[in-house]
Coordinates of C-alpha atoms in Angstrom, one line a residue:
Chain A
M1 CA 93.3 68.3 19.5
Q2 CA 91.6 69.1 16.1
A3 CA 94.5 70.4 13.0
G4 CA 93.6 72.9 10.4
H5 CA 91.8 76.4 10.2
A6 CA 88.2 77.6 11.1
L7 CA 86.0 80.4 9.5
L8 CA 84.3 82.2 10.8
I9 CA 81.2 84.7 9.4
D10 CA 80.1 87.2 10.8
F11 CA 77.0 89.1 8.4
G12 CA 76.5 91.9 9.6
S13 CA 74.3 94.6 8.6
T14 CA 77.1 96.5 7.1
Y15 CA 80.3 95.0 6.7
T16 CA 81.0 91.1 6.2
K17 CA 83.6 90.0 9.2
L18 CA 86.1 87.3 9.1
R19 CA 88.6 85.5 11.5
A20 CA 90.3 83.0 10.5
V21 CA 91.6 81.2 13.5
D22 CA 94.1 78.2 13.5
L23 CA 93.1 75.1 15.4
E24 CA 96.3 73.5 16.7
A25 CA 98.2 77.0 17.5
R26 CA 94.8 78.0 19.1
R27 CA 95.3 81.3 18.0
L28 CA 93.7 83.9 15.3
A29 CA 95.4 83.8 11.9
G30 CA 93.8 86.9 10.3
S31 CA 90.9 89.4 10.5
A32 CA 89.0 90.9 6.6
Q33 CA 86.1 92.2 5.9
G34 CA 83.6 93.6 2.9
P35 CA 80.8 94.9 2.6
S36 CA 77.6 93.6 3.5
T37 CA 75.8 93.2 0.2
I38 CA 72.6 91.3 1.6
A39 CA 70.1 93.5 -1.1
T40 CA 72.0 92.3 -3.8
D41 CA 74.2 88.9 -3.5
I42 CA 75.5 88.0 -0.2
T43 CA 78.6 86.0 -2.2
E44 CA 79.7 89.1 -3.2
G45 CA 80.8 90.7 -0.1
L46 CA 81.9 87.4 1.3
Q47 CA 84.4 86.9 -2.0
Q48 CA 85.4 90.4 -1.1
A49 CA 86.4 89.8 2.2
L50 CA 87.5 86.5 1.2
N51 CA 89.9 88.0 -0.9
A52 CA 91.3 90.5 1.4
L53 CA 91.3 88.1 4.1
E54 CA 93.5 86.0 1.6
A55 CA 95.8 89.1 0.7
R56 CA 96.6 89.5 4.3
L57 CA 97.6 85.7 4.4
G58 CA 99.4 84.8 1.2
A59 CA 97.5 81.9 0.6
L60 CA 93.6 80.3 2.0
P61 CA 94.4 77.6 4.3
A62 CA 91.8 74.7 3.7
F63 CA 89.1 75.6 6.0
R64 CA 87.6 72.7 8.4
H65 CA 84.5 74.3 10.1
R66 CA 83.0 77.8 8.5
L67 CA 79.9 78.6 10.4
A68 CA 78.5 82.0 10.1
S69 CA 76.2 84.3 12.0
S70 CA 73.9 87.0 11.3
S71 CA 72.7 90.1 11.9
A72 CA 72.0 90.8 9.0
A73 CA 68.7 92.8 6.9
G74 CA 67.9 93.8 10.1
G75 CA 68.9 90.6 12.5
L76 CA 66.1 88.3 14.0
R77 CA 63.3 90.2 14.1
M78 CA 60.4 89.1 16.4
V79 CA 57.2 89.7 18.8
T80 CA 57.0 88.3 21.8
I81 CA 53.3 87.3 23.1
G82 CA 51.8 86.7 26.5
L83 CA 49.7 86.8 28.6
V84 CA 50.3 89.0 32.0
R85 CA 52.7 91.6 31.0
D86 CA 55.3 91.2 34.4
L87 CA 54.5 87.2 33.9
T88 CA 54.8 84.9 30.9
A89 CA 54.8 88.3 28.8
E90 CA 57.9 88.9 30.2
A91 CA 59.4 85.2 30.1
A92 CA 58.3 85.1 26.0
R93 CA 60.5 88.5 25.6
R94 CA 63.1 87.0 27.3
A95 CA 63.5 83.7 25.5
A96 CA 63.5 86.1 22.3
L97 CA 66.6 88.5 23.4
G98 CA 68.3 85.4 24.9
A99 CA 68.1 83.6 21.2
G100 CA 69.7 87.1 20.1
A101 CA 66.5 89.0 18.8
R102 CA 65.7 91.9 18.3
V103 CA 61.7 92.6 20.3
I104 CA 60.3 94.7 17.7
G105 CA 57.2 94.1 20.1
T106 CA 55.5 92.9 23.4
F107 CA 52.3 92.2 24.0
T108 CA 49.7 90.5 26.4
H109 CA 46.0 89.9 26.6
H110 CA 43.6 89.0 24.2
L111 CA 45.4 90.8 20.9
T112 CA 43.5 93.6 19.4
R113 CA 42.8 93.5 15.5
A114 CA 45.2 96.7 15.6
D115 CA 47.9 94.8 17.1
I116 CA 47.3 91.7 14.3
A117 CA 47.5 94.4 11.9
T118 CA 50.2 96.1 13.6
I119 CA 52.1 92.5 13.6
T120 CA 51.3 92.1 9.5
D121 CA 52.6 94.9 9.0
W122 CA 55.7 94.5 10.3
Q123 CA 56.4 91.3 9.2
P124 CA 58.0 90.1 11.7
D125 CA 60.6 86.9 10.9
V126 CA 58.9 85.0 14.2
V127 CA 56.3 85.4 16.3
L128 CA 56.5 84.0 19.4
L129 CA 53.6 82.9 21.3
A130 CA 53.2 81.7 25.1
G131 CA 50.1 83.2 28.1
G132 CA 49.3 80.7 30.6
T133 CA 50.9 79.0 33.0
D134 CA 50.4 74.6 32.6
G135 CA 47.0 73.9 33.2
G136 CA 46.2 77.7 33.4
N137 CA 44.4 80.4 31.5
R138 CA 43.8 78.5 28.3
E139 CA 41.3 81.3 27.1
V140 CA 43.6 83.9 26.4
I141 CA 46.5 81.9 24.2
L142 CA 44.0 80.7 22.4
H143 CA 42.2 83.5 21.0
N144 CA 45.4 84.8 20.4
A145 CA 46.4 81.9 17.9
A146 CA 43.0 82.1 16.3
A147 CA 43.6 85.4 15.2
L148 CA 47.3 84.7 14.6
G149 CA 45.9 81.8 12.3
S150 CA 43.3 84.2 9.9
A151 CA 45.6 87.1 9.5
G152 CA 47.7 86.3 6.5
L153 CA 50.9 86.6 8.5
R154 CA 53.9 84.8 7.0
C155 CA 56.3 83.9 9.2
P156 CA 57.0 80.7 11.2
V157 CA 55.4 80.9 15.2
V158 CA 57.0 79.0 18.1
L159 CA 54.1 78.4 20.7
A160 CA 55.4 77.7 24.4
G161 CA 52.8 78.6 26.6
N162 CA 50.1 76.6 28.0
R163 CA 50.7 72.6 27.1
S164 CA 47.1 72.2 28.5
A165 CA 46.0 74.4 24.9
A166 CA 49.1 73.3 22.8
D167 CA 47.1 71.0 20.5
E168 CA 44.1 73.5 20.3
A169 CA 46.2 76.9 20.1
R170 CA 48.2 74.7 17.0
E171 CA 45.2 73.8 15.3
R172 CA 43.5 77.8 15.8
L173 CA 47.0 79.1 14.4
G174 CA 45.9 77.4 10.9
A175 CA 48.4 76.8 8.4
L176 CA 50.8 78.8 10.3
E177 CA 53.8 77.0 10.7
V178 CA 54.1 76.2 14.2
R179 CA 56.9 74.7 16.4
T180 CA 55.8 74.2 19.7
A181 CA 58.1 74.2 22.8
E182 CA 57.8 74.0 26.3
N183 CA 56.2 76.5 28.2
V184 CA 58.5 79.6 28.9
M185 CA 56.7 79.6 32.6
P186 CA 55.2 76.6 33.4
R187 CA 54.3 77.5 36.8
H188 CA 53.6 81.3 38.4
N189 CA 56.5 82.7 39.0
E190 CA 59.1 79.6 37.6
L191 CA 61.2 80.6 34.1
N192 CA 62.0 77.7 31.5
I193 CA 63.0 79.8 28.2
E194 CA 66.1 77.4 27.6
P195 CA 63.2 75.2 25.7
A196 CA 61.4 77.9 23.3
R197 CA 65.3 79.4 22.8
A198 CA 66.3 76.5 21.6
A199 CA 63.6 76.7 18.9
I200 CA 64.1 80.3 17.7
R201 CA 67.1 79.1 17.1
Q202 CA 66.1 75.9 15.3
V203 CA 63.7 78.1 13.5
F204 CA 66.5 80.4 12.7
I205 CA 69.0 78.2 10.9
D206 CA 66.6 76.3 9.1
R207 CA 64.0 79.1 7.9
I208 CA 65.1 82.5 8.4
V209 CA 69.0 81.7 6.7
E210 CA 66.7 81.5 3.6
A211 CA 64.6 84.2 3.7
K212 CA 67.6 87.1 4.6
G213 CA 68.8 85.6 1.3
I214 CA 71.8 84.0 3.0
E215 CA 70.9 80.8 1.4
R216 CA 73.1 81.6 -2.0
A217 CA 76.2 81.5 1.0
R218 CA 75.8 78.1 2.0
E219 CA 77.2 76.2 -0.6
R220 CA 80.2 77.8 0.9
L221 CA 79.4 77.5 4.9
D222 CA 79.2 74.4 6.4
A223 CA 76.3 76.5 8.7
V224 CA 74.8 79.9 9.8
L225 CA 74.2 78.9 13.2
M226 CA 72.7 81.8 14.9
P227 CA 72.5 85.3 15.3
T228 CA 75.6 87.6 15.9
P229 CA 74.4 89.1 19.4
A230 CA 73.3 85.2 20.4
A231 CA 76.5 83.9 19.6
V232 CA 78.2 86.4 22.0
L233 CA 76.2 85.5 24.4
E234 CA 77.1 81.8 24.1
A235 CA 80.6 83.4 24.2
A236 CA 79.8 84.5 27.7
R237 CA 78.7 81.2 28.6
L238 CA 81.8 79.7 27.5
L239 CA 84.0 81.5 29.6
A240 CA 81.8 81.5 32.5
D241 CA 81.4 77.9 32.4
G242 CA 84.8 76.9 31.0
A243 CA 85.2 73.5 28.5
G244 CA 86.2 70.0 29.7
T245 CA 87.8 69.6 32.3
D246 CA 90.9 71.3 33.0
R247 CA 89.3 74.8 31.9
P248 CA 87.0 75.9 34.8
G249 CA 85.8 79.2 33.1
L250 CA 85.8 82.5 35.0
G251 CA 82.8 82.7 37.5
D252 CA 80.5 85.1 36.9
V253 CA 80.7 87.1 33.7
L254 CA 79.5 90.7 32.0
V255 CA 79.4 91.4 28.3
V256 CA 78.3 95.2 27.7
D257 CA 78.5 96.2 23.4
P258 CA 77.7 99.4 23.4
G259 CA 76.3 99.7 19.7
G260 CA 75.1 102.4 17.0
A261 CA 71.5 101.5 17.1
T262 CA 71.7 100.0 20.9
T263 CA 73.4 98.7 23.9
D264 CA 73.8 94.6 24.4
V265 CA 74.7 93.7 27.9
H266 CA 74.5 90.2 28.1
S267 CA 75.5 88.0 31.7
V268 CA 75.8 84.7 32.9
C269 CA 75.9 84.8 36.7
A270 CA 72.8 82.8 39.0
G271 CA 72.3 86.6 40.7
L272 CA 70.7 85.8 43.6
P273 CA 70.4 88.0 46.5
A274 CA 72.6 88.5 49.2
E275 CA 72.2 87.2 52.8
G276 CA 68.8 88.3 54.3
V277 CA 67.4 89.9 51.3
I278 CA 64.1 88.9 50.0
P279 CA 63.8 88.3 46.1
R280 CA 60.5 89.5 44.6
G281 CA 59.5 89.1 40.9
L282 CA 60.0 86.1 38.2
P283 CA 63.1 84.7 38.8
E284 CA 66.6 86.0 36.6
P285 CA 67.8 83.8 33.4
R286 CA 71.3 82.8 34.8
V287 CA 72.9 83.3 31.0
K288 CA 70.4 87.2 30.0
R289 CA 70.8 89.2 27.8
T290 CA 69.4 92.9 27.2
V291 CA 68.7 95.1 24.6
E292 CA 68.5 99.1 25.3
G293 CA 66.8 100.6 22.1
D294 CA 67.2 104.0 23.4
L295 CA 71.1 103.6 24.2
G296 CA 72.6 103.8 20.8
M297 CA 75.6 105.7 19.3
R298 CA 75.2 106.6 16.2
H299 CA 71.4 106.0 14.6
N300 CA 70.5 106.0 18.3
A301 CA 72.4 109.4 19.0
A302 CA 69.3 111.2 19.5
T303 CA 67.4 109.7 21.9
L304 CA 70.8 109.1 24.1
V305 CA 70.4 112.8 23.9
E306 CA 67.2 113.1 24.6
T307 CA 67.4 110.3 27.8
V308 CA 70.7 111.1 29.0
G309 CA 70.2 115.3 28.6
I310 CA 72.8 117.5 26.2
A311 CA 73.7 118.9 30.0
A312 CA 75.3 115.6 31.2
I313 CA 77.5 114.2 28.1
A314 CA 79.2 117.9 27.6
R315 CA 80.0 117.4 31.9
E316 CA 81.4 113.8 31.1
A317 CA 83.0 114.9 27.8
G318 CA 84.1 118.0 29.7
V319 CA 83.3 120.2 26.4
P320 CA 80.9 123.0 26.0
E321 CA 77.1 121.8 25.5
D322 CA 77.1 123.6 22.2
T323 CA 80.3 121.6 20.9
A324 CA 78.3 118.4 22.4
E325 CA 75.3 119.3 20.3
A326 CA 77.4 119.7 17.5
I327 CA 78.9 116.5 17.5
C328 CA 76.1 114.8 18.6
A329 CA 74.1 116.2 15.5
G330 CA 76.9 114.6 13.5
F331 CA 77.4 111.3 14.5
A332 CA 73.4 110.6 14.7
G333 CA 73.4 111.7 10.7
A334 CA 76.8 110.1 9.9
V335 CA 76.4 106.2 11.2
E336 CA 79.6 104.6 10.4
R337 CA 81.6 107.5 11.7
L338 CA 84.7 107.1 14.0
P339 CA 85.4 110.6 16.1
Q340 CA 88.4 111.9 14.7
T341 CA 88.7 115.6 16.8
D342 CA 89.4 115.7 20.7
A343 CA 86.1 116.7 21.1
E344 CA 84.8 113.9 19.4
H345 CA 86.8 111.1 20.5
A346 CA 85.6 112.8 23.6
V347 CA 82.1 113.0 23.6
D348 CA 82.2 110.0 21.6
A349 CA 83.8 108.9 24.8
A350 CA 80.8 110.2 27.1
L351 CA 78.1 108.8 24.8
A352 CA 79.9 105.5 25.5
R353 CA 80.2 106.0 29.1
L354 CA 76.5 106.9 30.1
A355 CA 75.1 104.0 27.3
V356 CA 76.9 101.2 28.9
G357 CA 76.6 102.3 32.3
R358 CA 72.7 103.4 32.6
A359 CA 72.4 99.4 30.8
V360 CA 73.8 98.0 33.0
A361 CA 71.3 99.4 35.8
R362 CA 68.8 97.7 33.7
H363 CA 70.2 95.1 33.2
A364 CA 71.0 94.9 37.3
G365 CA 68.8 94.6 39.9
T366 CA 67.9 97.3 42.2
L367 CA 67.9 96.7 46.4
E368 CA 64.7 98.1 47.6
T369 CA 64.3 98.9 51.7
V370 CA 60.3 97.6 52.8
Y371 CA 59.0 98.9 56.5
T372 CA 57.1 96.3 57.9
A373 CA 56.0 95.7 61.7
A374 CA 59.1 93.9 62.5
G375 CA 61.1 96.3 61.3
A376 CA 62.9 97.3 57.9
A377 CA 63.7 94.3 55.7
T378 CA 65.6 94.6 51.6
V379 CA 63.4 93.3 49.1
Q380 CA 65.9 92.6 46.0
H381 CA 64.2 93.3 42.8
G382 CA 65.8 91.7 39.3
K383 CA 69.7 90.0 39.2
N384 CA 72.1 90.9 41.7
L385 CA 75.0 91.3 39.9
S386 CA 77.6 92.3 42.7
G387 CA 79.4 89.4 42.4
V388 CA 80.3 89.4 39.1
S389 CA 84.5 89.8 38.4
T390 CA 85.1 89.9 35.0
V391 CA 83.3 92.5 32.7
I392 CA 84.3 92.6 29.5
G393 CA 83.8 95.1 26.7
T394 CA 83.2 94.4 22.9
G395 CA 82.3 96.2 19.6
G396 CA 83.1 98.6 17.4
A397 CA 82.9 101.8 20.1
L398 CA 84.9 100.2 22.6
A399 CA 87.5 98.3 20.1
H400 CA 88.1 102.1 18.9
A401 CA 88.1 103.3 21.8
R402 CA 91.3 105.5 23.9
D403 CA 90.4 104.6 26.5
A404 CA 88.1 101.5 26.7
G405 CA 89.1 101.2 30.7
S406 CA 87.1 104.0 31.5
I407 CA 84.5 103.4 29.3
L408 CA 84.2 100.2 30.8
A409 CA 84.3 101.2 34.5
A410 CA 81.0 103.1 34.2
T411 CA 79.6 99.4 34.5
A412 CA 80.7 99.1 38.1
A413 CA 78.6 100.1 41.0
D414 CA 78.7 103.9 42.3
P415 CA 79.1 104.4 45.6
H416 CA 76.6 107.1 45.5
D417 CA 73.8 104.7 44.8
P418 CA 74.3 101.5 47.0
T419 CA 70.8 100.2 45.8
S420 CA 71.9 100.0 42.6
L421 CA 73.6 95.2 42.8
R422 CA 76.1 96.4 39.4
P423 CA 79.6 94.7 39.4
R424 CA 81.4 95.6 43.1
A425 CA 84.7 95.1 41.9
P426 CA 85.0 93.4 38.1
R427 CA 87.8 94.1 35.7
F428 CA 88.0 94.6 32.5
L429 CA 89.0 93.3 29.6
L430 CA 88.3 94.1 26.2
D431 CA 87.6 92.2 23.2
R432 CA 89.8 94.5 20.9
E433 CA 90.3 92.0 18.0
Y434 CA 86.0 91.3 17.4
L435 CA 86.5 87.6 18.4
L436 CA 84.2 87.0 21.0
Y437 CA 81.2 86.1 18.3
A438 CA 83.6 84.3 16.3
C439 CA 84.4 82.3 20.4
G440 CA 80.7 82.0 20.6
L441 CA 80.7 79.8 17.3
L442 CA 83.8 77.8 16.9
A443 CA 82.1 77.0 20.6
S444 CA 79.7 74.6 19.1
V445 CA 82.2 72.4 17.1
A446 CA 85.6 72.9 19.4
P447 CA 85.2 74.4 22.7
E448 CA 88.2 74.0 24.7
T449 CA 89.7 76.1 21.2
A450 CA 87.2 78.3 21.9
Y451 CA 87.8 79.1 25.7
D452 CA 91.2 79.3 24.9
L453 CA 91.2 81.5 22.3
A454 CA 88.7 83.8 24.0
L455 CA 91.1 83.3 27.3
A456 CA 93.9 84.6 24.6
S457 CA 92.8 87.2 23.2
L458 CA 91.0 89.5 26.2
E459 CA 92.9 92.9 26.7
P460 CA 93.0 93.5 30.3
L461 CA 92.7 97.4 31.0
A462 CA 93.2 99.9 33.3
G463 CA 96.2 97.9 35.1
G464 CA 94.1 95.5 35.6
E465 CA 95.9 91.0 35.2
P466 CA 95.3 89.9 32.4
P467 CA 92.5 86.6 32.6
Chain B
M1 CA 36.2 68.2 46.0
G2 CA 39.8 69.5 45.4
G3 CA 41.5 70.2 42.6
Q4 CA 40.7 73.6 41.7
T5 CA 43.5 76.4 41.8
L6 CA 44.2 78.8 44.7
V7 CA 46.0 81.5 44.8
T8 CA 47.7 82.3 48.5
G9 CA 50.3 85.1 50.3
V10 CA 50.3 87.2 52.8
I11 CA 49.5 91.2 51.9
G12 CA 51.6 94.5 51.5
S13 CA 54.2 95.0 54.1
D14 CA 53.7 92.1 56.4
T15 CA 56.8 89.2 56.4
H16 CA 55.1 87.0 58.5
I17 CA 55.1 84.3 56.8
V18 CA 54.1 81.3 59.2
G19 CA 50.6 80.7 59.2
N20 CA 50.7 80.9 55.4
R21 CA 52.5 78.3 54.8
I22 CA 50.3 76.2 57.2
L23 CA 47.7 76.8 55.7
N24 CA 49.4 76.3 52.3
I25 CA 49.8 72.2 53.8
G26 CA 46.5 72.1 54.9
L27 CA 44.9 73.7 52.0
E28 CA 47.0 71.2 49.7
K29 CA 46.0 68.3 51.3
A30 CA 42.6 68.8 50.8
G31 CA 44.1 68.2 47.0
Y32 CA 44.0 71.5 45.9
Q33 CA 46.9 73.4 43.4
I34 CA 48.7 76.1 45.0
V35 CA 50.5 79.3 44.1
A36 CA 51.9 80.0 46.9
L37 CA 53.1 84.1 46.5
G38 CA 54.6 84.1 49.5
A39 CA 55.1 87.4 52.4
L40 CA 55.3 90.9 51.3
T41 CA 53.3 90.7 48.1
P42 CA 51.9 93.6 46.6
A43 CA 47.7 93.3 45.4
E44 CA 49.2 93.1 41.7
E45 CA 50.9 90.2 42.0
F46 CA 48.1 87.9 43.7
V47 CA 45.2 89.3 40.4
D48 CA 48.3 88.8 37.9
A49 CA 49.5 85.5 39.0
A50 CA 44.9 84.3 39.3
I51 CA 45.1 85.6 34.9
E52 CA 47.9 83.2 33.8
T53 CA 46.7 80.3 36.7
A54 CA 42.8 80.8 35.7
A55 CA 43.0 80.6 39.6
D56 CA 39.4 80.2 41.0
A57 CA 39.8 81.8 44.6
I58 CA 42.5 84.1 46.0
L59 CA 43.3 83.7 49.7
V60 CA 45.2 86.8 50.9
S61 CA 46.5 86.6 54.6
S62 CA 47.3 90.1 56.6
L63 CA 48.8 89.8 60.0
Y64 CA 50.5 93.2 61.0
G65 CA 47.1 95.1 61.4
Q66 CA 47.6 97.0 58.2
G67 CA 45.1 94.8 56.0
E68 CA 42.7 97.7 55.8
L69 CA 45.2 99.5 53.8
D70 CA 46.4 97.2 51.5
C71 CA 43.5 95.6 50.5
R72 CA 41.3 98.5 49.4
G73 CA 40.7 98.4 46.0
F74 CA 41.2 94.6 46.2
R75 CA 37.8 93.8 44.1
D76 CA 38.3 96.5 42.1
L77 CA 41.5 95.7 40.5
C78 CA 40.1 92.3 40.3
V79 CA 37.1 93.6 38.0
E80 CA 39.6 95.6 36.0
A81 CA 41.5 93.0 36.0
G82 CA 38.8 90.5 33.6
I83 CA 38.0 88.5 36.7
G84 CA 35.9 90.1 38.8
D85 CA 33.7 86.9 39.9
I86 CA 36.5 85.5 41.2
L87 CA 36.2 84.3 44.8
L88 CA 38.6 86.1 47.2
Y89 CA 39.3 85.3 50.6
I90 CA 41.1 87.3 53.6
G91 CA 42.7 86.2 57.3
G92 CA 44.7 87.1 59.9
N93 CA 45.5 89.9 62.4
L94 CA 43.1 91.9 60.4
V95 CA 43.1 95.1 62.1
V96 CA 45.2 96.9 64.9
G97 CA 43.8 97.9 68.9
K98 CA 39.6 96.1 69.6
Q99 CA 37.3 95.9 67.5
S100 CA 34.4 93.3 68.0
W101 CA 35.1 90.6 64.5
E102 CA 31.3 91.8 63.6
S103 CA 32.7 94.8 62.3
V104 CA 35.7 93.6 61.2
E105 CA 34.1 91.1 59.0
Q106 CA 31.9 93.4 58.0
R107 CA 34.4 95.9 56.6
F108 CA 36.0 92.9 54.2
L109 CA 32.6 91.9 53.3
D110 CA 31.8 95.5 52.5
M111 CA 35.3 96.0 50.2
G112 CA 34.2 93.0 48.2
F113 CA 35.6 90.0 50.1
D114 CA 33.3 86.5 50.0
R115 CA 34.9 85.4 53.7
A116 CA 36.9 86.8 56.4
F117 CA 38.3 84.6 58.9
P118 CA 39.5 85.7 62.4
P119 CA 42.7 84.9 63.6
G120 CA 42.8 81.3 65.0
T121 CA 41.4 80.0 62.0
R122 CA 41.9 76.3 61.2
P123 CA 42.9 75.5 57.7
E124 CA 40.2 72.9 57.9
D125 CA 37.7 75.7 58.9
V126 CA 39.2 77.4 55.0
V127 CA 39.0 73.9 53.5
A128 CA 35.6 73.7 54.7
A129 CA 34.6 77.5 53.7
L130 CA 35.7 76.9 50.1
E131 CA 34.1 73.5 49.1
A132 CA 30.9 75.1 50.3
D133 CA 32.0 78.2 48.2
F134 CA 32.6 76.3 45.2
A135 CA 29.5 73.4 45.8
R136 CA 27.5 76.9 45.7
R137 CA 29.1 78.1 42.4
G138 CA 28.5 75.1 40.5
A139 CA 32.2 72.3 39.6
G140 CA 35.2 74.1 38.7
G141 CA 34.5 77.5 40.2
R142 CA 35.3 79.9 37.9
G143 CA 36.3 78.1 34.6
D144 CA 37.1 80.1 31.0

């Protein structure tokens, strides 16, 4: 049992958010936020947030742990490179997403001069270079390493490809800072993304914090541990797996976060096919994160409208199409805008329902019937979420929604579409206090406390049972 | 001999896996590295796997009589993917109905397969063919 308090900080793109946790009572002591001041001096926003917290608590406790995550300055912007699109390139992408990165580009096969110019121009924070199974293709990763090595890039490279080519690839990367990890796909169709994930996270701790101007806050912190999406993923893992011997965990968990720019989906489950169903394609990671860049409710409201169609949004919201159109246009231009009128609330909820429904449908696997000489056979592509028992909503859009339960219900399986392997009968929980990221951070020093705190803070929706 | 990497699998909507497994065991015993794709494998997956693993040969099985349809354009797919010179074998119940083996074999050779094997082929026959072909092509088969 630990006494004292922990301070959990999220350096976001708009706000610096604080959660103070009483470690002994295992409860949230207070929340506060200040502006994000990453462009000038990050400590300004942090100080304002601390002042607000002090005003709320009376006095600031001496914090035993001070841990932070960050999605400021564009988050952890990564480029991933593999050989074949559906094999090492996909494995590399999954490793980067699992590390909480924003994947700004994925490249396959030989990098061209134009590719190199694009990558250099983007100035990613980290490049993940993969390609070839162990003992497999060497030629492409060596070509790509040489191309990156002479490109004038500044960022660190995580090298996680064919181990037979690792030494030579490292040499060809020249003066770039290189971290070598185990191959993301050591044998054909064998996914091994944890070592690359860990290497990316280490680069984040060692280098990115500095590059993003967060080092000024360093003396006020123990560590900036991970990108904020990785902290949410850690919380999902903690909730699913539990902590210690007497906290067995909730079992299979899905977490959705419909945001302004993207909709993130995290799942922790094996996702294996039902009996008699044949799996196809790359195996799925048990801890999986996907990011849908075209399903955002503010920055990407226009893209979302394009993706699902204004008619679907109007129908879902129960408002005329021209009203829906005007409201969506308003949202797209006003990123921090909360819904005011009834119609705005209805459209906001419709956008959220469509965004999480589509995002979970893409995260989930699908069934396909194949007719063989021996009769029909069922094939599964992707991850089977049908047995997921708990769906958790997090993020501002859900916390502020009038009926978060109806939004989360869009994640569940649709009886009219039995080919989509979404959760069949989940219960819905809401992270109303925005504590999941904080629990993900706290899990690194006090997993049992973090687990109890997460469970206590999740609010059951739509008449569901508390966790 | 041996040491080369071979991609094996059953092509198309074909679930017959037993013969393919027996073949894999025989090939492994002969010292080859096997990348086994199993049943219901689309042509593209053979090619993708061969690229990532830098395979020296692709051995396609087809047991349900639709081999000709499934394998059409297989060599072209390899050419497009940059592994046009890879050694390609096909074997199994390749066609339906009574047709002379010679005409069936010729059809698959014309499609770009280096060898076609009739039903009843034993793993050691395939090993002998591989050894001969790799020896002819030079040690290491394809290499990079």
